[in-house]
Amino acid sequence: MVELLEHMFWATLGTLRDIAPIAVILLGFQVLVLRQRVSNLGRLSGGFVYVVIGLTLFLVGLEEALFPIGETMAEQLTSSRMVGDRQGAPDWRDYGWVYAFAAAIGFATTVAEPALIAVSLKAEEISGGSLSGFGLRIAVAVGVALGVALGTFRIVTGTPLPLYIVAGYVIVIVQTTRTVKTIVPLAYDSGGVTTSTVTVPVVTALGLGLASTIPGRNPLIDGFGLIAFASLFPIMSVMGYAMLIARLKSGKS
Amino acid sequence: MVNSGDPAKKPRLSLARLRSLLKVLTGSFRDLVPIIVVIAFFQIVVLREPFPDLERVLVGLVFVVVGLSLFVQGLEIGLFPLGEGMARAFARKGNLAALLGFAFCLGFGTTVAEPALIAVSAKAAEIAGAAGAIADHPDSRDSYATQLRLTVAVSVGAALVLGVFRILKGWPIHYLIIGGYVLVEILTAFAPEEIVGIAYDSGGVTTSTITVPLVTALGIGLASAIRGRSPLLDGFGLIAFASLTPMIFVLIFGMVV
């Protein structure tokens, strides 16, 4: 209990430190440049307090409950017990559970990502409800799942990262010319939104675990890149989702 | 219901509030179901191991659900109205330099102290030291990490300036982003191999959970305050710039240092 309280205390300090520069900038510009009274100041500050307390509880809970298991799991799945102890070059077929875990955890952490919830709330509101916030989040989560799974495959096979990213960009460019125009900015945004509080720690642990257990991989170099996959693939899946919806609608009418 | 016969407004209001809070709580729980299922499945079926400290896990989950619910409520009453309100105030004021200055400060200020970025730049300094790009010494690693961190923070500031300018001008976003991709590809060919992975990852780590809602609200607020701009077409996209420019700046950083 004492341990938990101590953890809470440090987590609150951490969130306050994160929010401090934002508060200083907002206040500074409000007072020095805009120079007007903020309406509803009490309500707004109440919202800020909610955000700080909410984010703190969220992080403490994750660190208590899920991160330790998730990280141990990533290590265990990549250990020789799960993938067999082969000599020489690794065979990518031995890592089935790793890809499955990568996809599943990528999907699951993205659905719970607070920043994505924020953007999808706004998107649903702005589109007047024609775009489903939940549908958008599922589309992004599917993208992250595919991306992280492919990223682990890349670490296992040791193929160069730029190859995949450049190919991904080409697909994004082709999709951009064909999809519904209004989805494009949102799709580009969803790439950056997916990878924050929940996804990064677990996915990073997976990458580092893989790179340090597979012979011939250097964790310092090959451990990186999973986040890049997790930011690129949602762009494709969101545009794909919009194309699918448009096709379904035109089919109905 | 104790208060059901009371005609006073207060209890009715608080009941409605309670109901909306309950709705948010169940929503948050629904968002967490996939993580619980995935972890339980892999723990029990694949790894065949018992749950360590189940009680602690359950307490943690309650924290997560309550925390997420409060965060979402705080967004609606705090961060969103604030971001949009400031955007409208800037648009009314019509001072372009002040708006762009605000955008830069917001990008730079929120990124420079970002814990994920501090971790990544320390890792990057380790790699550069091991690869012999810099002297493998704590001092030179520290200064390398700090420079990298400042580079990324400046790039996010620049991204928001560019993104806000785009909203004002109404330029279509895909020309800029695709142009950025092409630049990333060209730079990749010339940058040292060790920096490429870090550069690609740096785009994802810069946008934190508090920055995203605020920046999104800023973009949408600007797009709805300026005549002729569509919030959906022009309002979104700031985050996309903030994820793209760090890649470009870090690749260049790797070539220069």
PDB file of N, CA and C in Angstrom, chain A residues 8 21-22 25-26 29 33 36 43-44 47-48 50 54 58 61-62 64-65 73 76 81 101 108 114 117-119 121-122 126 137 161 165 169 176 181 185-186 188-189 192 195 197 220 224-225 227-228 235, chain B residues 31 34-35 39 42-43 47 49 56-57 60 63-64 67 71 74-75 77-78 80 82 84 86 89 92-93 98 102 105 109-110 127 174 181 185 200-201 204 207 209 212 214 220 233 236-237 239-240 243 247:
ATOM      1  N   MET A   8       2.265   6.450  -6.799  1.00  0.00           N
ATOM      2  CA  MET A   8       1.301   7.470  -7.203  1.00  0.00           C
ATOM      3  C   MET A   8       1.911   8.869  -7.135  1.00  0.00           C
ATOM      4  N   PRO A  21       5.445  22.637 -19.051  1.00  0.00           N
ATOM      5  CA  PRO A  21       5.801  23.516 -20.173  1.00  0.00           C
ATOM      6  C   PRO A  21       4.579  23.952 -20.975  1.00  0.00           C
ATOM      7  N   ILE A  22       3.604  23.040 -21.125  1.00  0.00           N
ATOM      8  CA  ILE A  22       2.394  23.387 -21.871  1.00  0.00           C
ATOM      9  C   ILE A  22       1.647  24.500 -21.152  1.00  0.00           C
ATOM     10  N   ILE A  25       3.430  27.857 -21.552  1.00  0.00           N
ATOM     11  CA  ILE A  25       3.270  28.441 -22.886  1.00  0.00           C
ATOM     12  C   ILE A  25       1.859  28.990 -23.071  1.00  0.00           C
ATOM     13  N   LEU A  26       0.869  28.193 -22.658  1.00  0.00           N
ATOM     14  CA  LEU A  26      -0.521  28.646 -22.809  1.00  0.00           C
ATOM     15  C   LEU A  26      -0.752  29.933 -22.024  1.00  0.00           C
ATOM     16  N   PHE A  29       1.209  33.081 -23.497  1.00  0.00           N
ATOM     17  CA  PHE A  29       0.601  33.686 -24.672  1.00  0.00           C
ATOM     18  C   PHE A  29      -0.744  34.322 -24.338  1.00  0.00           C
ATOM     19  N   VAL A  33       0.165  38.025 -25.021  1.00  0.00           N
ATOM     20  CA  VAL A  33      -0.173  38.291 -26.414  1.00  0.00           C
ATOM     21  C   VAL A  33      -1.673  38.492 -26.614  1.00  0.00           C
ATOM     22  N   GLN A  36      -6.752  38.702 -23.162  1.00  0.00           N
ATOM     23  CA  GLN A  36      -8.185  38.830 -22.902  1.00  0.00           C
ATOM     24  C   GLN A  36      -8.595  37.834 -21.825  1.00  0.00           C
ATOM     25  N   ARG A  43     -13.981  26.132 -15.073  1.00  0.00           N
ATOM     26  CA  ARG A  43     -14.298  24.868 -15.727  1.00  0.00           C
ATOM     27  C   ARG A  43     -13.079  24.313 -16.468  1.00  0.00           C
ATOM     28  N   LEU A  44     -12.379  25.206 -17.174  1.00  0.00           N
ATOM     29  CA  LEU A  44     -11.200  24.788 -17.917  1.00  0.00           C
ATOM     30  C   LEU A  44     -10.127  24.212 -16.989  1.00  0.00           C
ATOM     31  N   GLY A  47     -10.991  20.875 -15.911  1.00  0.00           N
ATOM     32  CA  GLY A  47     -10.667  19.889 -16.945  1.00  0.00           C
ATOM     33  C   GLY A  47      -9.207  19.488 -16.904  1.00  0.00           C
ATOM     34  N   PHE A  48      -8.334  20.495 -16.699  1.00  0.00           N
ATOM     35  CA  PHE A  48      -6.901  20.214 -16.601  1.00  0.00           C
ATOM     36  C   PHE A  48      -6.606  19.275 -15.436  1.00  0.00           C
ATOM     37  N   TYR A  50      -8.666  17.139 -14.082  1.00  0.00           N
ATOM     38  CA  TYR A  50      -9.133  15.802 -14.483  1.00  0.00           C
ATOM     39  C   TYR A  50      -8.076  15.104 -15.325  1.00  0.00           C
ATOM     40  N   GLY A  54      -6.375  11.834 -14.149  1.00  0.00           N
ATOM     41  CA  GLY A  54      -6.730  10.684 -14.978  1.00  0.00           C
ATOM     42  C   GLY A  54      -5.511  10.021 -15.580  1.00  0.00           C
ATOM     43  N   PHE A  58      -4.055   6.313 -14.761  1.00  0.00           N
ATOM     44  CA  PHE A  58      -3.932   5.431 -15.925  1.00  0.00           C
ATOM     45  C   PHE A  58      -2.524   4.834 -16.002  1.00  0.00           C
ATOM     46  N   GLY A  61      -1.713   2.533 -12.972  1.00  0.00           N
ATOM     47  CA  GLY A  61      -2.403   1.263 -13.151  1.00  0.00           C
ATOM     48  C   GLY A  61      -1.712   0.380 -14.167  1.00  0.00           C
ATOM     49  N   LEU A  62      -1.333   0.972 -15.286  1.00  0.00           N
ATOM     50  CA  LEU A  62      -0.642   0.203 -16.327  1.00  0.00           C
ATOM     51  C   LEU A  62       0.675  -0.345 -15.802  1.00  0.00           C
ATOM     52  N   GLU A  64       1.476  -0.912 -12.728  1.00  0.00           N
ATOM     53  CA  GLU A  64       1.248  -1.936 -11.703  1.00  0.00           C
ATOM     54  C   GLU A  64       0.817  -3.254 -12.340  1.00  0.00           C
ATOM     55  N   ALA A  65      -0.120  -3.139 -13.298  1.00  0.00           N
ATOM     56  CA  ALA A  65      -0.830  -4.342 -13.712  1.00  0.00           C
ATOM     57  C   ALA A  65      -0.315  -4.939 -15.004  1.00  0.00           C
ATOM     58  N   MET A  73       6.423 -11.124 -20.869  1.00  0.00           N
ATOM     59  CA  MET A  73       5.873 -11.952 -21.933  1.00  0.00           C
ATOM     60  C   MET A  73       6.675 -11.803 -23.211  1.00  0.00           C
ATOM     61  N   GLN A  76       9.833 -13.706 -22.722  1.00  0.00           N
ATOM     62  CA  GLN A  76       9.661 -15.161 -22.719  1.00  0.00           C
ATOM     63  C   GLN A  76       9.362 -15.698 -24.109  1.00  0.00           C
ATOM     64  N   ARG A  81      13.269 -21.121 -25.235  1.00  0.00           N
ATOM     65  CA  ARG A  81      12.274 -22.120 -24.850  1.00  0.00           C
ATOM     66  C   ARG A  81      11.105 -22.144 -25.834  1.00  0.00           C
ATOM     67  N   PHE A 101       1.744 -12.632 -31.179  1.00  0.00           N
ATOM     68  CA  PHE A 101       1.742 -11.748 -30.019  1.00  0.00           C
ATOM     69  C   PHE A 101       1.907 -10.293 -30.455  1.00  0.00           C
ATOM     70  N   ALA A 108      -4.352  -4.431 -29.338  1.00  0.00           N
ATOM     71  CA  ALA A 108      -4.967  -4.195 -28.032  1.00  0.00           C
ATOM     72  C   ALA A 108      -4.490  -2.894 -27.401  1.00  0.00           C
ATOM     73  N   PRO A 114      -4.947   6.654 -25.155  1.00  0.00           N
ATOM     74  CA  PRO A 114      -5.764   7.857 -24.895  1.00  0.00           C
ATOM     75  C   PRO A 114      -5.672   8.921 -25.994  1.00  0.00           C
ATOM     76  N   ILE A 117      -7.992   8.036 -28.706  1.00  0.00           N
ATOM     77  CA  ILE A 117      -9.372   8.265 -28.291  1.00  0.00           C
ATOM     78  C   ILE A 117      -9.724   9.738 -28.495  1.00  0.00           C
ATOM     79  N   ALA A 118      -8.787  10.624 -28.107  1.00  0.00           N
ATOM     80  CA  ALA A 118      -9.024  12.064 -28.256  1.00  0.00           C
ATOM     81  C   ALA A 118      -9.270  12.430 -29.714  1.00  0.00           C
ATOM     82  N   VAL A 119      -8.380  11.962 -30.606  1.00  0.00           N
ATOM     83  CA  VAL A 119      -8.518  12.341 -32.013  1.00  0.00           C
ATOM     84  C   VAL A 119      -9.789  11.759 -32.625  1.00  0.00           C
ATOM     85  N   LEU A 121     -12.593  11.051 -31.077  1.00  0.00           N
ATOM     86  CA  LEU A 121     -13.730  11.821 -30.556  1.00  0.00           C
ATOM     87  C   LEU A 121     -13.952  13.067 -31.408  1.00  0.00           C
ATOM     88  N   LYS A 122     -12.850  13.788 -31.655  1.00  0.00           N
ATOM     89  CA  LYS A 122     -12.917  15.030 -32.432  1.00  0.00           C
ATOM     90  C   LYS A 122     -13.367  14.752 -33.857  1.00  0.00           C
ATOM     91  N   ILE A 126     -16.502  16.437 -35.664  1.00  0.00           N
ATOM     92  CA  ILE A 126     -16.323  17.336 -36.803  1.00  0.00           C
ATOM     93  C   ILE A 126     -17.054  16.836 -38.045  1.00  0.00           C
ATOM     94  N   ARG A 137     -10.902   3.983 -34.798  1.00  0.00           N
ATOM     95  CA  ARG A 137      -9.943   3.402 -33.870  1.00  0.00           C
ATOM     96  C   ARG A 137      -9.636   1.950 -34.212  1.00  0.00           C
ATOM     97  N   LEU A 161      15.617  -2.105 -42.900  1.00  0.00           N
ATOM     98  CA  LEU A 161      14.433  -1.315 -42.561  1.00  0.00           C
ATOM     99  C   LEU A 161      13.992  -0.368 -43.682  1.00  0.00           C
ATOM    100  N   ILE A 165      10.082   0.636 -45.306  1.00  0.00           N
ATOM    101  CA  ILE A 165       9.487   1.957 -45.120  1.00  0.00           C
ATOM    102  C   ILE A 165       9.257   2.630 -46.471  1.00  0.00           C
ATOM    103  N   TYR A 169       5.774   3.894 -48.072  1.00  0.00           N
ATOM    104  CA  TYR A 169       5.501   5.249 -48.563  1.00  0.00           C
ATOM    105  C   TYR A 169       4.877   5.201 -49.948  1.00  0.00           C
ATOM    106  N   THR A 176      -3.276   7.688 -51.493  1.00  0.00           N
ATOM    107  CA  THR A 176      -3.680   9.094 -51.360  1.00  0.00           C
ATOM    108  C   THR A 176      -4.399   9.576 -52.614  1.00  0.00           C
ATOM    109  N   LYS A 181     -11.120  12.245 -50.340  1.00  0.00           N
ATOM    110  CA  LYS A 181     -10.244  13.373 -50.011  1.00  0.00           C
ATOM    111  C   LYS A 181     -10.286  13.758 -48.530  1.00  0.00           C
ATOM    112  N   PRO A 185      -6.072  13.958 -44.396  1.00  0.00           N
ATOM    113  CA  PRO A 185      -5.367  14.558 -43.249  1.00  0.00           C
ATOM    114  C   PRO A 185      -5.497  13.720 -41.986  1.00  0.00           C
ATOM    115  N   LEU A 186      -6.671  13.170 -41.769  1.00  0.00           N
ATOM    116  CA  LEU A 186      -6.920  12.355 -40.587  1.00  0.00           C
ATOM    117  C   LEU A 186      -6.055  11.093 -40.624  1.00  0.00           C
ATOM    118  N   TYR A 188      -3.163  10.699 -42.185  1.00  0.00           N
ATOM    119  CA  TYR A 188      -1.769  11.072 -41.915  1.00  0.00           C
ATOM    120  C   TYR A 188      -1.558  11.310 -40.414  1.00  0.00           C
ATOM    121  N   ASP A 189      -2.551  11.924 -39.776  1.00  0.00           N
ATOM    122  CA  ASP A 189      -2.435  12.188 -38.339  1.00  0.00           C
ATOM    123  C   ASP A 189      -2.404  10.900 -37.531  1.00  0.00           C
ATOM    124  N   GLY A 192       0.895   9.333 -36.298  1.00  0.00           N
ATOM    125  CA  GLY A 192       1.633   9.868 -35.164  1.00  0.00           C
ATOM    126  C   GLY A 192       0.936   9.661 -33.834  1.00  0.00           C
ATOM    127  N   THR A 195       1.261   5.928 -31.443  1.00  0.00           N
ATOM    128  CA  THR A 195       2.379   5.455 -30.646  1.00  0.00           C
ATOM    129  C   THR A 195       2.655   6.404 -29.513  1.00  0.00           C
ATOM    130  N   THR A 197       1.614   6.560 -24.959  1.00  0.00           N
ATOM    131  CA  THR A 197       1.731   5.983 -23.623  1.00  0.00           C
ATOM    132  C   THR A 197       1.663   4.465 -23.527  1.00  0.00           C
ATOM    133  N   LEU A 220      21.048  -2.766 -30.299  1.00  0.00           N
ATOM    134  CA  LEU A 220      21.172  -1.317 -30.443  1.00  0.00           C
ATOM    135  C   LEU A 220      20.701  -0.867 -31.816  1.00  0.00           C
ATOM    136  N   PHE A 224      15.513  -1.038 -32.960  1.00  0.00           N
ATOM    137  CA  PHE A 224      14.731   0.115 -33.406  1.00  0.00           C
ATOM    138  C   PHE A 224      13.920  -0.234 -34.647  1.00  0.00           C
ATOM    139  N   GLY A 225      12.924   0.561 -34.928  1.00  0.00           N
ATOM    140  CA  GLY A 225      12.191   0.388 -36.167  1.00  0.00           C
ATOM    141  C   GLY A 225      10.757  -0.069 -35.987  1.00  0.00           C
ATOM    142  N   ILE A 227       8.524   1.070 -33.912  1.00  0.00           N
ATOM    143  CA  ILE A 227       7.665   2.246 -33.784  1.00  0.00           C
ATOM    144  C   ILE A 227       7.373   2.829 -35.172  1.00  0.00           C
ATOM    145  N   ALA A 228       8.407   2.796 -36.035  1.00  0.00           N
ATOM    146  CA  ALA A 228       8.220   3.321 -37.390  1.00  0.00           C
ATOM    147  C   ALA A 228       7.148   2.515 -38.128  1.00  0.00           C
ATOM    148  N   ILE A 235      -1.667   4.626 -41.374  1.00  0.00           N
ATOM    149  CA  ILE A 235      -2.006   5.552 -42.467  1.00  0.00           C
ATOM    150  C   ILE A 235      -2.677   4.760 -43.587  1.00  0.00           C
TER     151      ILE A 235
ATOM    152  N   ASP B  31     -12.566  -0.358 -23.748  1.00  0.00           N
ATOM    153  CA  ASP B  31     -11.300  -0.101 -24.434  1.00  0.00           C
ATOM    154  C   ASP B  31     -10.179  -0.985 -23.919  1.00  0.00           C
ATOM    155  N   PRO B  34      -9.543  -5.699 -24.877  1.00  0.00           N
ATOM    156  CA  PRO B  34      -8.569  -6.398 -25.730  1.00  0.00           C
ATOM    157  C   PRO B  34      -7.228  -6.670 -25.043  1.00  0.00           C
ATOM    158  N   ILE B  35      -6.699  -5.690 -24.294  1.00  0.00           N
ATOM    159  CA  ILE B  35      -5.405  -5.914 -23.635  1.00  0.00           C
ATOM    160  C   ILE B  35      -5.525  -7.057 -22.640  1.00  0.00           C
ATOM    161  N   ILE B  39      -3.340 -10.513 -23.012  1.00  0.00           N
ATOM    162  CA  ILE B  39      -2.351 -10.906 -22.005  1.00  0.00           C
ATOM    163  C   ILE B  39      -2.764 -12.197 -21.316  1.00  0.00           C
ATOM    164  N   PHE B  42      -2.122 -15.229 -23.748  1.00  0.00           N
ATOM    165  CA  PHE B  42      -0.719 -15.622 -23.912  1.00  0.00           C
ATOM    166  C   PHE B  42      -0.140 -16.175 -22.610  1.00  0.00           C
ATOM    167  N   GLN B  43      -0.594 -15.631 -21.485  1.00  0.00           N
ATOM    168  CA  GLN B  43      -0.070 -16.106 -20.211  1.00  0.00           C
ATOM    169  C   GLN B  43      -0.542 -17.533 -19.935  1.00  0.00           C
ATOM    170  N   LEU B  47       2.105 -19.455 -22.859  1.00  0.00           N
ATOM    171  CA  LEU B  47       3.263 -19.625 -21.976  1.00  0.00           C
ATOM    172  C   LEU B  47       2.967 -20.595 -20.840  1.00  0.00           C
ATOM    173  N   GLU B  49       1.656 -20.199 -17.815  1.00  0.00           N
ATOM    174  CA  GLU B  49       2.152 -19.801 -16.511  1.00  0.00           C
ATOM    175  C   GLU B  49       1.038 -19.131 -15.729  1.00  0.00           C
ATOM    176  N   ARG B  56      -2.827  -7.550  -7.340  1.00  0.00           N
ATOM    177  CA  ARG B  56      -2.193  -6.322  -7.781  1.00  0.00           C
ATOM    178  C   ARG B  56      -2.651  -5.949  -9.192  1.00  0.00           C
ATOM    179  N   VAL B  57      -2.771  -6.970 -10.042  1.00  0.00           N
ATOM    180  CA  VAL B  57      -3.212  -6.739 -11.410  1.00  0.00           C
ATOM    181  C   VAL B  57      -4.616  -6.148 -11.414  1.00  0.00           C
ATOM    182  N   GLY B  60      -4.634  -2.591 -10.254  1.00  0.00           N
ATOM    183  CA  GLY B  60      -4.079  -1.783 -11.337  1.00  0.00           C
ATOM    184  C   GLY B  60      -5.113  -1.524 -12.418  1.00  0.00           C
ATOM    185  N   PHE B  63      -7.524   1.165 -11.469  1.00  0.00           N
ATOM    186  CA  PHE B  63      -6.848   2.458 -11.665  1.00  0.00           C
ATOM    187  C   PHE B  63      -6.913   2.880 -13.133  1.00  0.00           C
ATOM    188  N   VAL B  64      -6.596   1.936 -14.006  1.00  0.00           N
ATOM    189  CA  VAL B  64      -6.541   2.265 -15.430  1.00  0.00           C
ATOM    190  C   VAL B  64      -7.903   2.709 -15.943  1.00  0.00           C
ATOM    191  N   GLY B  67      -8.798   6.101 -14.422  1.00  0.00           N
ATOM    192  CA  GLY B  67      -7.909   7.113 -14.985  1.00  0.00           C
ATOM    193  C   GLY B  67      -8.302   7.493 -16.396  1.00  0.00           C
ATOM    194  N   PHE B  71      -9.593  11.116 -17.749  1.00  0.00           N
ATOM    195  CA  PHE B  71      -8.862  11.765 -18.845  1.00  0.00           C
ATOM    196  C   PHE B  71      -9.824  12.201 -19.945  1.00  0.00           C
ATOM    197  N   GLY B  74     -11.832  15.082 -18.853  1.00  0.00           N
ATOM    198  CA  GLY B  74     -10.988  16.270 -18.817  1.00  0.00           C
ATOM    199  C   GLY B  74     -10.743  16.845 -20.201  1.00  0.00           C
ATOM    200  N   LEU B  75     -10.640  15.958 -21.194  1.00  0.00           N
ATOM    201  CA  LEU B  75     -10.492  16.409 -22.579  1.00  0.00           C
ATOM    202  C   LEU B  75     -11.664  17.288 -22.978  1.00  0.00           C
ATOM    203  N   ILE B  77     -13.961  18.860 -21.169  1.00  0.00           N
ATOM    204  CA  ILE B  77     -14.232  20.131 -20.492  1.00  0.00           C
ATOM    205  C   ILE B  77     -12.997  21.016 -20.387  1.00  0.00           C
ATOM    206  N   GLY B  78     -11.790  20.464 -20.614  1.00  0.00           N
ATOM    207  CA  GLY B  78     -10.583  21.261 -20.444  1.00  0.00           C
ATOM    208  C   GLY B  78      -9.778  21.478 -21.716  1.00  0.00           C
ATOM    209  N   PHE B  80      -9.857  20.376 -24.973  1.00  0.00           N
ATOM    210  CA  PHE B  80     -10.478  20.718 -26.263  1.00  0.00           C
ATOM    211  C   PHE B  80     -10.961  22.167 -26.302  1.00  0.00           C
ATOM    212  N   LEU B  82     -10.077  24.658 -24.523  1.00  0.00           N
ATOM    213  CA  LEU B  82      -8.956  25.573 -24.384  1.00  0.00           C
ATOM    214  C   LEU B  82      -8.225  25.744 -25.711  1.00  0.00           C
ATOM    215  N   GLU B  84      -9.299  25.144 -28.752  1.00  0.00           N
ATOM    216  CA  GLU B  84     -10.126  25.808 -29.759  1.00  0.00           C
ATOM    217  C   GLU B  84     -10.332  27.284 -29.422  1.00  0.00           C
ATOM    218  N   MET B  86      -8.252  29.251 -27.830  1.00  0.00           N
ATOM    219  CA  MET B  86      -7.044  30.020 -28.152  1.00  0.00           C
ATOM    220  C   MET B  86      -6.909  30.206 -29.655  1.00  0.00           C
ATOM    221  N   ALA B  89      -9.141  32.957 -30.617  1.00  0.00           N
ATOM    222  CA  ALA B  89      -8.625  34.247 -30.163  1.00  0.00           C
ATOM    223  C   ALA B  89      -7.494  34.726 -31.080  1.00  0.00           C
ATOM    224  N   ARG B  92      -8.973  35.943 -34.352  1.00  0.00           N
ATOM    225  CA  ARG B  92      -9.606  37.265 -34.210  1.00  0.00           C
ATOM    226  C   ARG B  92      -8.556  38.356 -34.173  1.00  0.00           C
ATOM    227  N   LYS B  93      -7.480  38.068 -33.464  1.00  0.00           N
ATOM    228  CA  LYS B  93      -6.420  39.043 -33.289  1.00  0.00           C
ATOM    229  C   LYS B  93      -5.710  39.334 -34.616  1.00  0.00           C
ATOM    230  N   ALA B  98       2.503  36.309 -34.023  1.00  0.00           N
ATOM    231  CA  ALA B  98       2.209  35.777 -32.690  1.00  0.00           C
ATOM    232  C   ALA B  98       1.697  34.348 -32.787  1.00  0.00           C
ATOM    233  N   PHE B 102       3.515  31.120 -31.277  1.00  0.00           N
ATOM    234  CA  PHE B 102       2.816  30.223 -30.364  1.00  0.00           C
ATOM    235  C   PHE B 102       2.966  28.771 -30.830  1.00  0.00           C
ATOM    236  N   CYS B 105       6.527  27.544 -30.117  1.00  0.00           N
ATOM    237  CA  CYS B 105       6.755  27.304 -28.686  1.00  0.00           C
ATOM    238  C   CYS B 105       6.040  26.045 -28.220  1.00  0.00           C
ATOM    239  N   GLY B 109       8.340  23.302 -26.842  1.00  0.00           N
ATOM    240  CA  GLY B 109       8.210  23.163 -25.385  1.00  0.00           C
ATOM    241  C   GLY B 109       7.689  21.800 -24.958  1.00  0.00           C
ATOM    242  N   THR B 110       6.761  21.252 -25.725  1.00  0.00           N
ATOM    243  CA  THR B 110       6.213  19.968 -25.306  1.00  0.00           C
ATOM    244  C   THR B 110       7.138  18.818 -25.675  1.00  0.00           C
ATOM    245  N   ILE B 127      24.656   4.185 -29.428  1.00  0.00           N
ATOM    246  CA  ILE B 127      24.936   3.581 -30.732  1.00  0.00           C
ATOM    247  C   ILE B 127      26.052   4.329 -31.441  1.00  0.00           C
ATOM    248  N   HIS B 174      -1.512  16.695 -48.890  1.00  0.00           N
ATOM    249  CA  HIS B 174      -0.751  15.554 -49.401  1.00  0.00           C
ATOM    250  C   HIS B 174       0.495  15.954 -50.189  1.00  0.00           C
ATOM    251  N   TYR B 181       8.060  12.750 -47.602  1.00  0.00           N
ATOM    252  CA  TYR B 181       8.447  11.340 -47.740  1.00  0.00           C
ATOM    253  C   TYR B 181       9.587  11.181 -48.731  1.00  0.00           C
ATOM    254  N   GLU B 185      13.316   9.658 -48.112  1.00  0.00           N
ATOM    255  CA  GLU B 185      13.922   8.573 -48.883  1.00  0.00           C
ATOM    256  C   GLU B 185      15.284   8.971 -49.440  1.00  0.00           C
ATOM    257  N   TYR B 200      13.705   7.044 -38.028  1.00  0.00           N
ATOM    258  CA  TYR B 200      12.342   6.604 -38.350  1.00  0.00           C
ATOM    259  C   TYR B 200      11.487   6.512 -37.100  1.00  0.00           C
ATOM    260  N   ASP B 201      12.077   6.017 -36.004  1.00  0.00           N
ATOM    261  CA  ASP B 201      11.306   5.890 -34.761  1.00  0.00           C
ATOM    262  C   ASP B 201      11.015   7.242 -34.128  1.00  0.00           C
ATOM    263  N   GLY B 204       7.592   8.848 -34.286  1.00  0.00           N
ATOM    264  CA  GLY B 204       6.495   8.328 -33.469  1.00  0.00           C
ATOM    265  C   GLY B 204       6.544   8.736 -32.023  1.00  0.00           C
ATOM    266  N   THR B 207       4.972  12.775 -30.092  1.00  0.00           N
ATOM    267  CA  THR B 207       3.661  13.338 -29.837  1.00  0.00           C
ATOM    268  C   THR B 207       3.021  12.684 -28.619  1.00  0.00           C
ATOM    269  N   THR B 209       0.570  12.284 -25.044  1.00  0.00           N
ATOM    270  CA  THR B 209      -0.869  12.161 -24.834  1.00  0.00           C
ATOM    271  C   THR B 209      -1.539  13.494 -24.524  1.00  0.00           C
ATOM    272  N   VAL B 212      -1.251  15.831 -28.119  1.00  0.00           N
ATOM    273  CA  VAL B 212      -2.117  15.471 -29.241  1.00  0.00           C
ATOM    274  C   VAL B 212      -3.492  16.143 -29.181  1.00  0.00           C
ATOM    275  N   LEU B 214      -4.463  18.778 -27.575  1.00  0.00           N
ATOM    276  CA  LEU B 214      -4.334  20.226 -27.621  1.00  0.00           C
ATOM    277  C   LEU B 214      -4.045  20.706 -29.043  1.00  0.00           C
ATOM    278  N   ILE B 220      -8.241  22.386 -35.482  1.00  0.00           N
ATOM    279  CA  ILE B 220      -9.660  22.424 -35.817  1.00  0.00           C
ATOM    280  C   ILE B 220     -10.244  23.804 -35.507  1.00  0.00           C
ATOM    281  N   LEU B 233     -10.935  18.859 -43.663  1.00  0.00           N
ATOM    282  CA  LEU B 233      -9.867  18.848 -44.667  1.00  0.00           C
ATOM    283  C   LEU B 233      -8.632  19.612 -44.201  1.00  0.00           C
ATOM    284  N   PHE B 236      -7.273  18.859 -39.480  1.00  0.00           N
ATOM    285  CA  PHE B 236      -6.367  17.784 -39.116  1.00  0.00           C
ATOM    286  C   PHE B 236      -5.062  17.931 -39.893  1.00  0.00           C
ATOM    287  N   GLY B 237      -4.030  17.243 -39.443  1.00  0.00           N
ATOM    288  CA  GLY B 237      -2.781  17.252 -40.200  1.00  0.00           C
ATOM    289  C   GLY B 237      -1.594  17.798 -39.418  1.00  0.00           C
ATOM    290  N   ILE B 239      -0.498  16.901 -36.470  1.00  0.00           N
ATOM    291  CA  ILE B 239       0.242  15.777 -35.892  1.00  0.00           C
ATOM    292  C   ILE B 239       1.094  15.106 -36.970  1.00  0.00           C
ATOM    293  N   ALA B 240       0.541  15.046 -38.190  1.00  0.00           N
ATOM    294  CA  ALA B 240       1.278  14.411 -39.279  1.00  0.00           C
ATOM    295  C   ALA B 240       2.593  15.143 -39.536  1.00  0.00           C
ATOM    296  N   SER B 243       5.105  14.381 -36.886  1.00  0.00           N
ATOM    297  CA  SER B 243       5.752  13.070 -36.951  1.00  0.00           C
ATOM    298  C   SER B 243       6.714  12.973 -38.117  1.00  0.00           C
ATOM    299  N   MET B 247      11.959  12.996 -38.512  1.00  0.00           N
ATOM    300  CA  MET B 247      12.716  12.045 -39.339  1.00  0.00           C
ATOM    301  C   MET B 247      13.725  12.783 -40.210  1.00  0.00           C
TER     302      MET B 247
END
